[in-house]
Amino acid sequence: MVVVSPSELKALEDCLLNTSGKVPLHNRFRALFTLKGLKSEESVSIIGKGFSDDSALLKHELAYCLGQLKRISALPTLENVLRDVSEDPMVRHEAAEAMGAISSAASIPILEEFLSDSERAVRETCEIAIARIKWENSPEGQQHLEQQKNAIPVYTSIDPAPPTSGLLKGAPKPEQPSEAAVAELQAQLVDKKLSLFERYRAMFALRNIGTPTAVDALASGFSDDSALFKHEIAFIFGQMLSPHSVPALLQVLQDRSESDMVRHEAAEALGGIGTPEVLPHLREWMEREDSPQVVRESCQVAIDMWEHENSGEFQYANGLEQVASVTVEA
Protein backbone atom coordinates (compact mmCIF):
# COMPACT_ATOMS: atom_id res chain seq x y z
CA MET A 1 0.00 0.00 0.00
CA VAL A 2 1.32 3.43 -0.97
CA VAL A 3 1.49 5.95 1.88
CA VAL A 4 0.79 9.61 1.13
CA SER A 5 0.83 12.70 3.32
CA PRO A 6 -2.40 14.50 4.31
CA SER A 7 -1.47 17.38 2.01
CA GLU A 8 -0.96 15.02 -0.95
CA LEU A 9 -4.28 13.35 -0.21
CA LYS A 10 -6.01 16.74 -0.10
CA ALA A 11 -4.39 17.70 -3.41
CA LEU A 12 -5.65 14.48 -5.01
CA GLU A 13 -9.13 15.18 -3.65
CA ASP A 14 -9.12 18.73 -5.00
CA CYS A 15 -7.95 17.45 -8.38
CA LEU A 16 -10.56 14.69 -8.60
CA LEU A 17 -13.41 16.93 -7.44
CA ASN A 18 -12.18 19.83 -9.57
CA THR A 19 -12.52 22.32 -6.73
CA SER A 20 -10.73 24.96 -8.79
CA GLY A 21 -13.05 24.43 -11.76
CA LYS A 22 -10.02 24.33 -14.04
CA VAL A 23 -8.85 20.70 -13.91
CA PRO A 24 -9.06 18.86 -17.28
CA LEU A 25 -11.08 15.67 -17.20
CA HIS A 26 -8.12 13.45 -18.08
CA ASN A 27 -6.17 14.79 -15.09
CA ARG A 28 -9.12 14.03 -12.85
CA PHE A 29 -9.03 10.46 -14.17
CA ARG A 30 -5.36 10.19 -13.30
CA ALA A 31 -6.11 11.42 -9.77
CA LEU A 32 -8.93 8.88 -9.50
CA PHE A 33 -6.77 5.93 -10.47
CA THR A 34 -4.04 7.15 -8.13
CA LEU A 35 -6.59 7.13 -5.29
CA LYS A 36 -7.68 3.64 -6.33
CA GLY A 37 -4.05 2.52 -6.14
CA LEU A 38 -3.80 3.75 -2.54
CA LYS A 39 -6.41 1.13 -1.53
CA SER A 40 -7.36 3.07 1.58
CA GLU A 41 -10.49 4.08 3.46
CA GLU A 42 -9.58 7.69 2.68
CA SER A 43 -9.76 6.79 -1.01
CA VAL A 44 -13.26 5.36 -0.54
CA SER A 45 -14.38 8.55 1.17
CA ILE A 46 -12.90 10.91 -1.42
CA ILE A 47 -14.13 8.93 -4.42
CA GLY A 48 -17.62 8.81 -2.92
CA LYS A 49 -17.79 12.61 -2.93
CA GLY A 50 -17.51 12.72 -6.70
CA PHE A 51 -21.02 11.51 -7.50
CA SER A 52 -22.38 15.06 -7.46
CA ASP A 53 -20.48 15.75 -10.70
CA ASP A 54 -22.39 16.23 -13.96
CA SER A 55 -20.16 13.89 -15.99
CA ALA A 56 -21.70 10.43 -16.35
CA LEU A 57 -18.37 9.17 -17.62
CA LEU A 58 -16.55 10.28 -14.49
CA LYS A 59 -19.24 8.93 -12.15
CA HIS A 60 -19.21 5.61 -13.98
CA GLU A 61 -15.47 5.44 -13.40
CA LEU A 62 -15.90 6.40 -9.72
CA ALA A 63 -18.24 3.45 -9.24
CA TYR A 64 -15.84 1.11 -11.03
CA CYS A 65 -12.96 2.15 -8.79
CA LEU A 66 -15.02 1.68 -5.62
CA GLY A 67 -15.73 -1.88 -6.72
CA GLN A 68 -12.07 -2.55 -7.43
CA LEU A 69 -11.17 -1.35 -3.94
CA LYS A 70 -13.38 -4.20 -2.63
CA ARG A 71 -14.18 -2.46 0.64
CA ILE A 72 -17.49 -2.96 2.43
CA SER A 73 -17.44 0.71 3.40
CA ALA A 74 -18.16 1.63 -0.23
CA LEU A 75 -21.46 -0.26 -0.33
CA PRO A 76 -23.76 2.47 1.08
CA THR A 77 -22.57 4.94 -1.56
CA LEU A 78 -22.96 2.39 -4.35
CA GLU A 79 -26.42 1.39 -3.14
CA ASN A 80 -27.51 5.05 -3.16
CA VAL A 81 -26.28 5.41 -6.74
CA LEU A 82 -28.10 2.26 -7.84
CA ARG A 83 -31.33 3.43 -6.20
CA ASP A 84 -31.21 6.87 -7.84
CA VAL A 85 -33.39 6.33 -10.91
CA SER A 86 -32.62 9.88 -12.07
CA GLU A 87 -28.97 8.90 -12.47
CA ASP A 88 -27.57 7.91 -15.86
CA PRO A 89 -28.12 4.14 -16.44
CA MET A 90 -24.43 3.76 -17.26
CA VAL A 91 -23.57 4.98 -13.76
CA ARG A 92 -26.23 2.87 -12.05
CA HIS A 93 -25.08 -0.23 -13.92
CA GLU A 94 -21.49 0.37 -12.81
CA ALA A 95 -22.63 0.78 -9.20
CA ALA A 96 -24.36 -2.60 -9.37
CA GLU A 97 -21.30 -4.19 -10.94
CA ALA A 98 -19.14 -2.71 -8.19
CA MET A 99 -21.41 -4.23 -5.56
CA GLY A 100 -20.85 -7.58 -7.24
CA ALA A 101 -17.09 -7.03 -7.17
CA ILE A 102 -17.16 -6.29 -3.43
CA SER A 103 -19.14 -9.53 -3.14
CA SER A 104 -20.99 -9.12 0.14
CA ALA A 105 -23.92 -11.50 0.54
CA ALA A 106 -25.79 -8.61 2.15
CA SER A 107 -25.95 -6.95 -1.28
CA ILE A 108 -27.99 -9.74 -2.85
CA PRO A 109 -31.45 -8.59 -1.62
CA ILE A 110 -30.71 -5.05 -2.79
CA LEU A 111 -29.57 -6.20 -6.22
CA GLU A 112 -32.64 -8.44 -6.50
CA GLU A 113 -34.85 -5.36 -6.13
CA PHE A 114 -33.56 -4.11 -9.49
CA LEU A 115 -33.91 -7.30 -11.53
CA SER A 116 -37.03 -5.71 -13.04
CA ASP A 117 -35.58 -2.22 -13.44
CA SER A 118 -36.78 -0.21 -16.43
CA GLU A 119 -33.20 0.00 -17.74
CA ARG A 120 -31.95 -3.18 -19.39
CA ALA A 121 -28.28 -2.53 -18.57
CA VAL A 122 -29.17 -2.19 -14.88
CA ARG A 123 -31.30 -5.36 -14.88
CA GLU A 124 -28.62 -7.39 -16.59
CA THR A 125 -25.83 -6.08 -14.37
CA CYS A 126 -27.77 -6.97 -11.23
CA GLU A 127 -28.32 -10.48 -12.59
CA ILE A 128 -24.58 -10.93 -13.18
CA ALA A 129 -23.60 -9.33 -9.85
CA ILE A 130 -25.87 -11.68 -7.90
CA ALA A 131 -24.44 -14.69 -9.72
CA ARG A 132 -20.89 -13.47 -9.05
CA ILE A 133 -21.50 -13.07 -5.31
CA LYS A 134 -23.03 -16.54 -5.10
CA TRP A 135 -20.13 -17.99 -7.13
CA GLU A 136 -17.46 -16.39 -4.93
CA ASN A 137 -19.07 -17.97 -1.88
CA SER A 138 -19.34 -21.39 -3.55
CA PRO A 139 -16.77 -24.22 -3.24
CA GLU A 140 -15.44 -23.42 -6.73
CA GLY A 141 -15.13 -19.74 -5.85
CA GLN A 142 -13.37 -20.46 -2.58
CA GLN A 143 -10.94 -22.79 -4.35
CA HIS A 144 -10.25 -20.05 -6.90
CA LEU A 145 -9.53 -17.52 -4.15
CA GLU A 146 -7.14 -19.99 -2.54
CA GLN A 147 -5.31 -20.43 -5.84
CA GLN A 148 -4.97 -16.68 -6.25
CA LYS A 149 -3.05 -16.29 -2.99
CA ASN A 150 0.18 -17.64 -4.50
CA ALA A 151 -0.42 -16.74 -8.15
CA ILE A 152 0.69 -13.74 -10.16
CA PRO A 153 -2.30 -13.02 -12.41
CA VAL A 154 -1.91 -11.46 -15.83
CA TYR A 155 -4.91 -9.22 -15.12
CA THR A 156 -5.31 -7.74 -11.66
CA SER A 157 -8.89 -6.48 -12.07
CA ILE A 158 -11.80 -7.88 -10.10
CA ASP A 159 -13.93 -9.14 -12.97
CA PRO A 160 -17.74 -9.35 -13.18
CA ALA A 161 -17.39 -13.10 -13.75
CA PRO A 162 -14.59 -15.66 -13.45
CA PRO A 163 -13.24 -17.40 -16.55
CA THR A 164 -14.84 -20.68 -17.51
CA SER A 165 -13.60 -23.52 -15.29
CA GLY A 166 -10.18 -24.82 -16.29
CA LEU A 167 -9.08 -21.36 -17.40
CA LEU A 168 -9.43 -19.58 -14.07
CA LYS A 169 -7.29 -16.49 -13.61
CA GLY A 170 -4.36 -17.40 -11.43
CA ALA A 171 -4.58 -21.13 -12.11
CA PRO A 172 -1.52 -22.86 -13.56
CA LYS A 173 -1.41 -21.95 -17.25
CA PRO A 174 -2.57 -24.83 -19.46
CA GLU A 175 -1.04 -25.63 -22.81
CA GLN A 176 -2.08 -23.22 -25.54
CA PRO A 177 -5.77 -23.96 -26.11
CA SER A 178 -6.59 -25.44 -29.47
CA GLU A 179 -8.68 -23.70 -32.10
CA ALA A 180 -11.43 -26.16 -31.21
CA ALA A 181 -11.32 -24.97 -27.58
CA VAL A 182 -11.54 -21.34 -28.70
CA ALA A 183 -14.44 -22.21 -30.98
CA GLU A 184 -16.21 -23.91 -28.06
CA LEU A 185 -15.77 -20.82 -25.90
CA GLN A 186 -17.00 -18.62 -28.74
CA ALA A 187 -20.12 -20.77 -29.03
CA GLN A 188 -20.69 -20.31 -25.29
CA LEU A 189 -20.08 -16.56 -25.63
CA VAL A 190 -22.83 -16.02 -28.20
CA ASP A 191 -25.32 -18.62 -26.92
CA LYS A 192 -28.34 -16.63 -25.71
CA LYS A 193 -29.83 -19.73 -24.12
CA LEU A 194 -27.14 -19.50 -21.45
CA SER A 195 -27.22 -17.03 -18.58
CA LEU A 196 -25.29 -13.81 -19.01
CA PHE A 197 -22.99 -14.93 -16.20
CA GLU A 198 -22.01 -18.10 -18.09
CA ARG A 199 -21.49 -16.10 -21.29
CA TYR A 200 -19.31 -13.65 -19.37
CA ARG A 201 -17.27 -16.58 -18.08
CA ALA A 202 -16.52 -17.58 -21.66
CA MET A 203 -15.67 -13.95 -22.42
CA PHE A 204 -13.03 -13.79 -19.71
CA ALA A 205 -11.66 -17.21 -20.63
CA LEU A 206 -11.12 -15.92 -24.18
CA ARG A 207 -9.44 -12.82 -22.75
CA ASN A 208 -7.02 -14.99 -20.82
CA ILE A 209 -6.17 -17.03 -23.92
CA GLY A 210 -5.33 -13.76 -25.66
CA THR A 211 -4.51 -15.04 -29.16
CA PRO A 212 -5.65 -13.30 -32.37
CA THR A 213 -8.15 -16.14 -32.80
CA ALA A 214 -9.51 -15.42 -29.32
CA VAL A 215 -9.74 -11.71 -30.20
CA ASP A 216 -11.77 -12.59 -33.30
CA ALA A 217 -14.02 -14.80 -31.19
CA LEU A 218 -14.63 -11.94 -28.75
CA ALA A 219 -15.29 -9.48 -31.58
CA SER A 220 -18.09 -11.73 -32.82
CA GLY A 221 -19.94 -10.71 -29.66
CA PHE A 222 -20.35 -7.17 -30.99
CA SER A 223 -23.34 -8.48 -32.98
CA ASP A 224 -25.28 -9.03 -29.73
CA ASP A 225 -28.28 -6.84 -28.89
CA SER A 226 -27.16 -6.21 -25.30
CA ALA A 227 -25.25 -2.96 -24.85
CA LEU A 228 -23.97 -4.24 -21.52
CA PHE A 229 -22.53 -7.37 -23.13
CA LYS A 230 -20.85 -5.41 -25.92
CA HIS A 231 -19.44 -2.79 -23.57
CA GLU A 232 -17.73 -5.55 -21.58
CA ILE A 233 -16.09 -6.92 -24.72
CA ALA A 234 -14.76 -3.45 -25.52
CA PHE A 235 -13.47 -3.12 -21.95
CA ILE A 236 -11.70 -6.47 -22.26
CA PHE A 237 -10.03 -5.34 -25.47
CA GLY A 238 -8.72 -2.38 -23.50
CA GLN A 239 -7.19 -4.83 -21.03
CA MET A 240 -5.71 -7.10 -23.70
CA LEU A 241 -4.10 -4.20 -25.63
CA SER A 242 -4.04 -6.29 -28.79
CA PRO A 243 -3.63 -4.29 -32.01
CA HIS A 244 -5.60 -7.11 -33.63
CA SER A 245 -8.75 -5.73 -31.97
CA VAL A 246 -8.36 -2.21 -33.41
CA PRO A 247 -10.50 -2.68 -36.56
CA ALA A 248 -13.43 -4.04 -34.53
CA LEU A 249 -13.12 -1.25 -31.97
CA LEU A 250 -12.95 1.45 -34.62
CA GLN A 251 -16.08 0.07 -36.22
CA VAL A 252 -17.88 0.31 -32.88
CA LEU A 253 -16.67 3.85 -32.20
CA GLN A 254 -17.76 5.04 -35.63
CA ASP A 255 -21.23 3.46 -35.44
CA ARG A 256 -23.58 6.30 -34.47
CA SER A 257 -26.42 3.81 -33.99
CA GLU A 258 -24.45 2.00 -31.29
CA SER A 259 -25.11 2.63 -27.59
CA ASP A 260 -23.03 5.40 -26.02
CA MET A 261 -21.83 3.04 -23.28
CA VAL A 262 -20.37 0.69 -25.90
CA ARG A 263 -18.79 3.45 -27.97
CA HIS A 264 -17.25 5.09 -24.90
CA GLU A 265 -15.62 1.82 -23.87
CA ALA A 266 -14.32 1.30 -27.41
CA ALA A 267 -12.76 4.77 -27.40
CA GLU A 268 -10.90 4.16 -24.14
CA ALA A 269 -9.72 0.75 -25.33
CA LEU A 270 -8.32 2.35 -28.48
CA GLY A 271 -6.50 4.96 -26.41
CA GLY A 272 -4.91 2.26 -24.29
CA ILE A 273 -3.80 0.22 -27.30
CA GLY A 274 -2.19 3.38 -28.62
CA THR A 275 -1.41 2.44 -32.21
CA PRO A 276 -0.81 5.34 -34.64
CA GLU A 277 -3.92 4.89 -36.75
CA VAL A 278 -6.38 5.36 -33.88
CA LEU A 279 -5.42 8.92 -32.94
CA PRO A 280 -7.16 10.73 -35.84
CA HIS A 281 -10.39 8.86 -35.09
CA LEU A 282 -10.26 9.76 -31.40
CA ARG A 283 -9.67 13.40 -32.27
CA GLU A 284 -12.51 13.35 -34.78
CA TRP A 285 -15.08 12.05 -32.30
CA MET A 286 -13.86 14.33 -29.54
CA GLU A 287 -14.40 17.38 -31.77
CA ARG A 288 -17.56 16.43 -33.68
CA GLU A 289 -20.61 18.47 -32.69
CA ASP A 290 -22.90 15.46 -33.11
CA SER A 291 -20.77 13.32 -30.80
CA PRO A 292 -22.58 12.44 -27.51
CA GLN A 293 -21.03 13.91 -24.36
CA VAL A 294 -19.87 10.57 -22.97
CA VAL A 295 -18.21 9.70 -26.29
CA ARG A 296 -16.50 13.12 -26.52
CA GLU A 297 -15.24 12.84 -22.95
CA SER A 298 -14.08 9.26 -23.47
CA CYS A 299 -12.12 10.33 -26.53
CA GLN A 300 -10.52 13.12 -24.50
CA VAL A 301 -9.44 10.63 -21.86
CA ALA A 302 -8.41 8.14 -24.56
CA ILE A 303 -6.16 10.70 -26.25
CA ASP A 304 -4.45 11.27 -22.90
CA MET A 305 -4.02 7.49 -22.60
CA TRP A 306 -2.69 7.34 -26.18
CA GLU A 307 -0.17 10.08 -25.44
CA HIS A 308 0.91 8.21 -22.30
CA GLU A 309 1.36 4.94 -24.21
CA ASN A 310 3.55 6.74 -26.75
CA SER A 311 5.50 8.86 -24.25
CA GLY A 312 7.67 6.30 -22.53
CA GLU A 313 6.16 7.24 -19.14
CA PHE A 314 6.11 4.31 -16.77
CA GLN A 315 2.81 4.88 -14.96
CA TYR A 316 -0.53 6.28 -16.13
CA ALA A 317 -1.98 6.71 -12.63
CA ASN A 318 0.52 9.43 -11.73
CA GLY A 319 -1.90 11.74 -9.96
CA LEU A 320 0.63 12.62 -7.29
CA GLU A 321 2.99 13.99 -9.95
CA GLN A 322 0.11 15.82 -11.59
CA VAL A 323 -1.02 17.58 -8.42
CA ALA A 324 2.57 18.39 -7.51
CA SER A 325 3.08 20.15 -10.84
CA VAL A 326 -0.16 22.07 -10.41
CA THR A 327 0.96 23.19 -6.94
CA VAL A 328 4.32 24.38 -8.29
CA GLU A 329 2.66 26.28 -11.14
CA ALA A 330 0.20 27.91 -8.75
XYZ file of C-alpha atoms in Angstrom:
330
model
C 0.000 0.000 0.000
C 1.323 3.431 -0.967
C 1.492 5.954 1.876
C 0.794 9.615 1.127
C 0.826 12.701 3.317
C -2.404 14.504 4.315
C -1.474 17.380 2.009
C -0.955 15.021 -0.949
C -4.280 13.345 -0.209
C -6.008 16.736 -0.103
C -4.387 17.698 -3.407
C -5.647 14.484 -5.006
C -9.130 15.182 -3.654
C -9.120 18.734 -5.004
C -7.954 17.449 -8.381
C -10.563 14.685 -8.596
C -13.406 16.926 -7.441
C -12.183 19.832 -9.567
C -12.519 22.318 -6.732
C -10.734 24.960 -8.794
C -13.046 24.431 -11.758
C -10.018 24.325 -14.043
C -8.850 20.697 -13.909
C -9.059 18.863 -17.277
C -11.080 15.668 -17.197
C -8.122 13.449 -18.082
C -6.167 14.792 -15.091
C -9.121 14.032 -12.848
C -9.033 10.465 -14.171
C -5.355 10.185 -13.297
C -6.107 11.419 -9.771
C -8.934 8.883 -9.500
C -6.767 5.933 -10.473
C -4.042 7.146 -8.129
C -6.593 7.129 -5.294
C -7.681 3.642 -6.335
C -4.054 2.524 -6.140
C -3.800 3.747 -2.543
C -6.409 1.133 -1.529
C -7.358 3.074 1.584
C -10.491 4.078 3.458
C -9.579 7.687 2.683
C -9.764 6.793 -1.008
C -13.260 5.359 -0.542
C -14.384 8.550 1.175
C -12.899 10.913 -1.418
C -14.134 8.927 -4.418
C -17.620 8.809 -2.915
C -17.788 12.608 -2.926
C -17.505 12.718 -6.703
C -21.023 11.508 -7.504
C -22.378 15.061 -7.456
C -20.482 15.747 -10.695
C -22.389 16.229 -13.962
C -20.158 13.887 -15.992
C -21.704 10.431 -16.349
C -18.368 9.172 -17.617
C -16.547 10.280 -14.487
C -19.238 8.930 -12.151
C -19.209 5.610 -13.983
C -15.468 5.439 -13.399
C -15.896 6.403 -9.719
C -18.241 3.447 -9.239
C -15.842 1.113 -11.033
C -12.961 2.145 -8.787
C -15.024 1.683 -5.618
C -15.732 -1.878 -6.718
C -12.071 -2.546 -7.432
C -11.168 -1.349 -3.938
C -13.376 -4.202 -2.634
C -14.184 -2.456 0.640
C -17.488 -2.962 2.435
C -17.440 0.713 3.401
C -18.159 1.633 -0.235
C -21.463 -0.263 -0.328
C -23.760 2.467 1.077
C -22.566 4.937 -1.558
C -22.958 2.389 -4.349
C -26.423 1.392 -3.139
C -27.510 5.046 -3.160
C -26.282 5.415 -6.743
C -28.103 2.261 -7.836
C -31.331 3.433 -6.198
C -31.213 6.866 -7.836
C -33.391 6.334 -10.912
C -32.617 9.883 -12.071
C -28.967 8.898 -12.475
C -27.566 7.909 -15.865
C -28.123 4.141 -16.439
C -24.426 3.756 -17.262
C -23.573 4.983 -13.762
C -26.226 2.870 -12.053
C -25.079 -0.230 -13.924
C -21.493 0.369 -12.806
C -22.633 0.777 -9.200
C -24.363 -2.603 -9.370
C -21.300 -4.194 -10.938
C -19.135 -2.707 -8.193
C -21.405 -4.229 -5.556
C -20.850 -7.576 -7.236
C -17.088 -7.025 -7.169
C -17.155 -6.290 -3.429
C -19.138 -9.526 -3.136
C -20.994 -9.115 0.138
C -23.916 -11.503 0.539
C -25.790 -8.607 2.154
C -25.949 -6.949 -1.275
C -27.991 -9.742 -2.851
C -31.448 -8.591 -1.623
C -30.705 -5.049 -2.787
C -29.569 -6.203 -6.220
C -32.637 -8.440 -6.498
C -34.847 -5.356 -6.134
C -33.563 -4.115 -9.488
C -33.906 -7.301 -11.534
C -37.031 -5.713 -13.039
C -35.582 -2.218 -13.442
C -36.776 -0.209 -16.428
C -33.198 0.005 -17.740
C -31.951 -3.181 -19.387
C -28.279 -2.526 -18.566
C -29.168 -2.191 -14.881
C -31.304 -5.358 -14.875
C -28.616 -7.390 -16.592
C -25.830 -6.081 -14.368
C -27.765 -6.966 -11.228
C -28.316 -10.479 -12.588
C -24.578 -10.925 -13.184
C -23.605 -9.326 -9.855
C -25.872 -11.680 -7.898
C -24.439 -14.688 -9.722
C -20.895 -13.467 -9.047
C -21.504 -13.069 -5.306
C -23.025 -16.543 -5.105
C -20.135 -17.987 -7.127
C -17.464 -16.389 -4.935
C -19.071 -17.965 -1.881
C -19.341 -21.387 -3.554
C -16.768 -24.221 -3.237
C -15.444 -23.416 -6.725
C -15.133 -19.744 -5.855
C -13.370 -20.457 -2.581
C -10.938 -22.788 -4.354
C -10.254 -20.047 -6.902
C -9.532 -17.518 -4.154
C -7.141 -19.986 -2.540
C -5.311 -20.431 -5.842
C -4.966 -16.683 -6.253
C -3.049 -16.295 -2.992
C 0.179 -17.643 -4.503
C -0.419 -16.740 -8.150
C 0.687 -13.741 -10.164
C -2.304 -13.022 -12.405
C -1.915 -11.460 -15.827
C -4.910 -9.223 -15.117
C -5.311 -7.737 -11.656
C -8.887 -6.482 -12.071
C -11.798 -7.876 -10.097
C -13.926 -9.137 -12.974
C -17.738 -9.352 -13.180
C -17.392 -13.099 -13.750
C -14.586 -15.658 -13.446
C -13.235 -17.396 -16.546
C -14.842 -20.680 -17.505
C -13.599 -23.521 -15.287
C -10.183 -24.822 -16.292
C -9.078 -21.363 -17.395
C -9.425 -19.585 -14.068
C -7.293 -16.486 -13.608
C -4.361 -17.398 -11.430
C -4.579 -21.126 -12.109
C -1.516 -22.859 -13.560
C -1.414 -21.953 -17.252
C -2.566 -24.826 -19.463
C -1.043 -25.634 -22.805
C -2.075 -23.216 -25.536
C -5.772 -23.960 -26.106
C -6.592 -25.444 -29.472
C -8.678 -23.698 -32.103
C -11.430 -26.160 -31.211
C -11.320 -24.968 -27.583
C -11.539 -21.339 -28.699
C -14.441 -22.214 -30.976
C -16.208 -23.913 -28.061
C -15.774 -20.816 -25.899
C -16.998 -18.618 -28.739
C -20.117 -20.774 -29.028
C -20.689 -20.308 -25.294
C -20.080 -16.561 -25.630
C -22.827 -16.021 -28.201
C -25.324 -18.623 -26.918
C -28.335 -16.628 -25.705
C -29.825 -19.733 -24.125
C -27.137 -19.500 -21.453
C -27.218 -17.025 -18.582
C -25.291 -13.814 -19.012
C -22.993 -14.930 -16.201
C -22.010 -18.099 -18.092
C -21.491 -16.104 -21.293
C -19.309 -13.653 -19.366
C -17.274 -16.581 -18.083
C -16.518 -17.577 -21.659
C -15.665 -13.952 -22.417
C -13.034 -13.789 -19.707
C -11.656 -17.205 -20.634
C -11.118 -15.918 -24.180
C -9.436 -12.819 -22.755
C -7.017 -14.990 -20.817
C -6.167 -17.026 -23.925
C -5.332 -13.763 -25.661
C -4.508 -15.036 -29.160
C -5.651 -13.304 -32.374
C -8.149 -16.138 -32.796
C -9.510 -15.417 -29.324
C -9.744 -11.710 -30.202
C -11.768 -12.588 -33.296
C -14.022 -14.796 -31.187
C -14.629 -11.943 -28.754
C -15.289 -9.482 -31.582
C -18.094 -11.730 -32.819
C -19.943 -10.709 -29.658
C -20.354 -7.169 -30.994
C -23.335 -8.478 -32.977
C -25.280 -9.026 -29.732
C -28.282 -6.840 -28.894
C -27.163 -6.209 -25.297
C -25.254 -2.955 -24.846
C -23.970 -4.244 -21.517
C -22.534 -7.369 -23.126
C -20.854 -5.407 -25.919
C -19.436 -2.788 -23.566
C -17.735 -5.545 -21.579
C -16.094 -6.918 -24.719
C -14.761 -3.449 -25.520
C -13.474 -3.116 -21.952
C -11.699 -6.466 -22.257
C -10.026 -5.342 -25.471
C -8.725 -2.384 -23.495
C -7.186 -4.833 -21.032
C -5.710 -7.097 -23.699
C -4.102 -4.200 -25.629
C -4.036 -6.290 -28.786
C -3.626 -4.295 -32.014
C -5.602 -7.108 -33.630
C -8.746 -5.727 -31.973
C -8.356 -2.210 -33.410
C -10.500 -2.683 -36.561
C -13.430 -4.038 -34.534
C -13.121 -1.247 -31.965
C -12.951 1.455 -34.625
C -16.081 0.066 -36.224
C -17.883 0.308 -32.878
C -16.668 3.850 -32.199
C -17.762 5.041 -35.632
C -21.234 3.460 -35.441
C -23.578 6.297 -34.465
C -26.424 3.813 -33.991
C -24.453 1.999 -31.293
C -25.109 2.632 -27.592
C -23.028 5.395 -26.020
C -21.831 3.039 -23.278
C -20.374 0.692 -25.896
C -18.793 3.455 -27.969
C -17.251 5.086 -24.900
C -15.617 1.817 -23.868
C -14.324 1.299 -27.411
C -12.764 4.768 -27.397
C -10.904 4.155 -24.136
C -9.720 0.753 -25.331
C -8.322 2.351 -28.483
C -6.500 4.959 -26.414
C -4.913 2.265 -24.293
C -3.804 0.220 -27.296
C -2.186 3.384 -28.615
C -1.410 2.436 -32.210
C -0.811 5.336 -34.636
C -3.924 4.886 -36.755
C -6.384 5.358 -33.878
C -5.422 8.924 -32.937
C -7.159 10.728 -35.840
C -10.385 8.858 -35.092
C -10.259 9.756 -31.403
C -9.672 13.400 -32.270
C -12.514 13.352 -34.775
C -15.083 12.049 -32.303
C -13.855 14.335 -29.540
C -14.396 17.377 -31.772
C -17.556 16.435 -33.676
C -20.610 18.471 -32.693
C -22.903 15.457 -33.107
C -20.774 13.323 -30.798
C -22.582 12.437 -27.514
C -21.026 13.906 -24.359
C -19.872 10.572 -22.973
C -18.210 9.705 -26.289
C -16.504 13.117 -26.519
C -15.238 12.845 -22.954
C -14.084 9.264 -23.475
C -12.116 10.328 -26.531
C -10.522 13.123 -24.500
C -9.441 10.629 -21.859
C -8.414 8.138 -24.565
C -6.160 10.699 -26.247
C -4.453 11.272 -22.895
C -4.018 7.489 -22.598
C -2.695 7.338 -26.183
C -0.166 10.076 -25.439
C 0.909 8.214 -22.301
C 1.362 4.942 -24.210
C 3.553 6.739 -26.749
C 5.497 8.857 -24.253
C 7.668 6.297 -22.527
C 6.163 7.238 -19.143
C 6.108 4.307 -16.767
C 2.810 4.877 -14.956
C -0.529 6.276 -16.128
C -1.981 6.715 -12.634
C 0.521 9.427 -11.730
C -1.902 11.738 -9.964
C 0.633 12.620 -7.287
C 2.991 13.991 -9.953
C 0.109 15.823 -11.586
C -1.023 17.580 -8.418
C 2.574 18.390 -7.509
C 3.076 20.152 -10.844
C -0.160 22.072 -10.409
C 0.961 23.195 -6.942
C 4.315 24.377 -8.291
C 2.665 26.284 -11.137
C 0.198 27.911 -8.752
